[in-house]
């Protein structure tokens, strides 16, 4: 039985991270208007959100700049043009993907950057490089978190080894990431216990980043909150790759913290998210994403199914079975 105080009481350690530009950017190749980004920044400030993730620090040697919006690369100058000196309580984050960024050169010293938090994203087999990235970011003065992706595919023994290695690094937070949207609350509870044990051993925090393939992103996030997880990712109107993420409007409505205000989120959704959908940007739960989540597969085939405007779900089911 969970401690009811972890669900019902104000918890000063809880941090809410808005990942709309980063995870949502995977839906539209980061082609957000400047007004969208600026208004999102202002909405986060008014809503009391703790961190706003601007996107990726992607390597221009690997990604064609002409095919993506600026949040794919998150130059300091670009972020500065939106936030100025950012004399607010809202902190700025970017994600650095192992193997897809030139972190030595593109991540500058914290004293020269508007960014506060570097979020290192890694798979289990990339942990040594992730540790090097963590150490590099820390030496430059940043807060650092580490997202261990595709955790549903990992062996528990491997996860424990990875957490032990990360625990000995200067990382501040390690994240449970349900990349495929395949986990259920009961599984989240067990995984959270493992993460929290290592967090207690090494004096770290634990976060969660959930996907909505089985319409469980919000349920899994609040399950994690009840287990003692403090860092919580969400996106406006659940915008994110494929089925999307935990909805910011649901999460802020749930959290018992007087600093959070859901009204600015609702206003932003009304003014911007609905417009994105009307203009043809597609994300959110659908049967094809359910199927990849159900069979614990990467949603790339479901994304292709969506892009091709297919509706033959039963045929896609057979295709998924053949790959499983």
Short mmCIF file of C-alpha atoms in Angstrom, two decimals, residues 17-27 32 53 56 95 119 147 175-181 208-221 232-251 273 277 283-285 289 299:
data_model
loop_
_atom_site.label_atom_id
_atom_site.label_comp_id
_atom_site.label_asym_id
_atom_site.label_seq_id
_atom_site.Cartn_x
_atom_site.Cartn_y
_atom_site.Cartn_z
CA UNK A 17 9.49 19.02 -16.76
CA UNK A 18 7.76 20.20 -19.94
CA UNK A 19 9.02 18.09 -22.87
CA UNK A 20 6.62 19.47 -25.50
CA UNK A 21 9.27 21.01 -27.77
CA UNK A 22 11.58 18.01 -27.54
CA UNK A 23 9.30 14.96 -27.64
CA UNK A 24 6.58 16.86 -29.50
CA UNK A 25 9.19 18.03 -31.97
CA UNK A 26 9.64 14.43 -33.10
CA UNK A 27 6.13 14.72 -34.59
CA UNK A 32 7.45 25.24 -34.30
CA UNK A 53 13.07 21.23 -22.37
CA UNK A 56 17.97 18.24 -28.68
CA UNK A 95 18.57 16.61 -24.33
CA UNK A 119 19.40 15.45 -20.07
CA UNK A 147 17.27 8.86 -19.30
CA UNK A 175 14.98 8.40 -15.28
CA UNK A 176 12.63 5.50 -15.81
CA UNK A 177 11.73 5.73 -19.52
CA UNK A 178 8.88 3.67 -20.95
CA UNK A 179 9.95 4.31 -24.55
CA UNK A 180 7.49 1.88 -26.09
CA UNK A 181 4.50 2.65 -23.85
CA UNK A 208 9.79 9.13 -15.08
CA UNK A 209 9.13 9.70 -18.78
CA UNK A 210 6.05 7.80 -19.96
CA UNK A 211 4.52 7.15 -23.39
CA UNK A 212 0.82 6.73 -24.03
CA UNK A 213 0.59 3.73 -26.37
CA UNK A 214 -1.80 1.93 -24.00
CA UNK A 215 -3.31 5.14 -22.58
CA UNK A 216 -1.29 4.61 -19.41
CA UNK A 217 1.19 7.51 -19.50
CA UNK A 218 -0.70 9.50 -16.86
CA UNK A 219 -1.54 6.40 -14.80
CA UNK A 220 2.09 5.27 -14.85
CA UNK A 221 3.30 8.74 -13.92
CA UNK A 232 7.91 14.05 -13.76
CA UNK A 233 7.89 14.60 -17.53
CA UNK A 234 4.77 15.80 -19.32
CA UNK A 235 3.76 17.54 -22.56
CA UNK A 236 0.95 19.90 -23.45
CA UNK A 237 -2.03 18.00 -24.89
CA UNK A 238 0.16 14.89 -24.58
CA UNK A 239 2.10 15.89 -27.74
CA UNK A 240 4.99 13.52 -28.37
CA UNK A 241 6.37 10.87 -30.62
CA UNK A 242 3.66 8.52 -31.80
CA UNK A 243 1.06 8.07 -29.07
CA UNK A 244 2.50 10.97 -27.08
CA UNK A 245 3.31 11.38 -23.40
CA UNK A 246 1.75 12.11 -20.05
CA UNK A 247 -0.49 15.17 -20.54
CA UNK A 248 0.63 18.29 -18.68
CA UNK A 249 -2.97 19.31 -18.05
CA UNK A 250 -3.68 15.97 -16.35
CA UNK A 251 -0.50 16.03 -14.29
CA UNK A 273 -2.30 22.83 -29.70
CA UNK A 277 -3.98 19.50 -35.04
CA UNK A 283 -0.05 12.54 -32.57
CA UNK A 284 -1.86 10.64 -29.85
CA UNK A 285 -3.33 7.28 -29.00
CA UNK A 289 0.34 2.54 -31.25
CA UNK A 299 6.69 2.53 -32.51
#
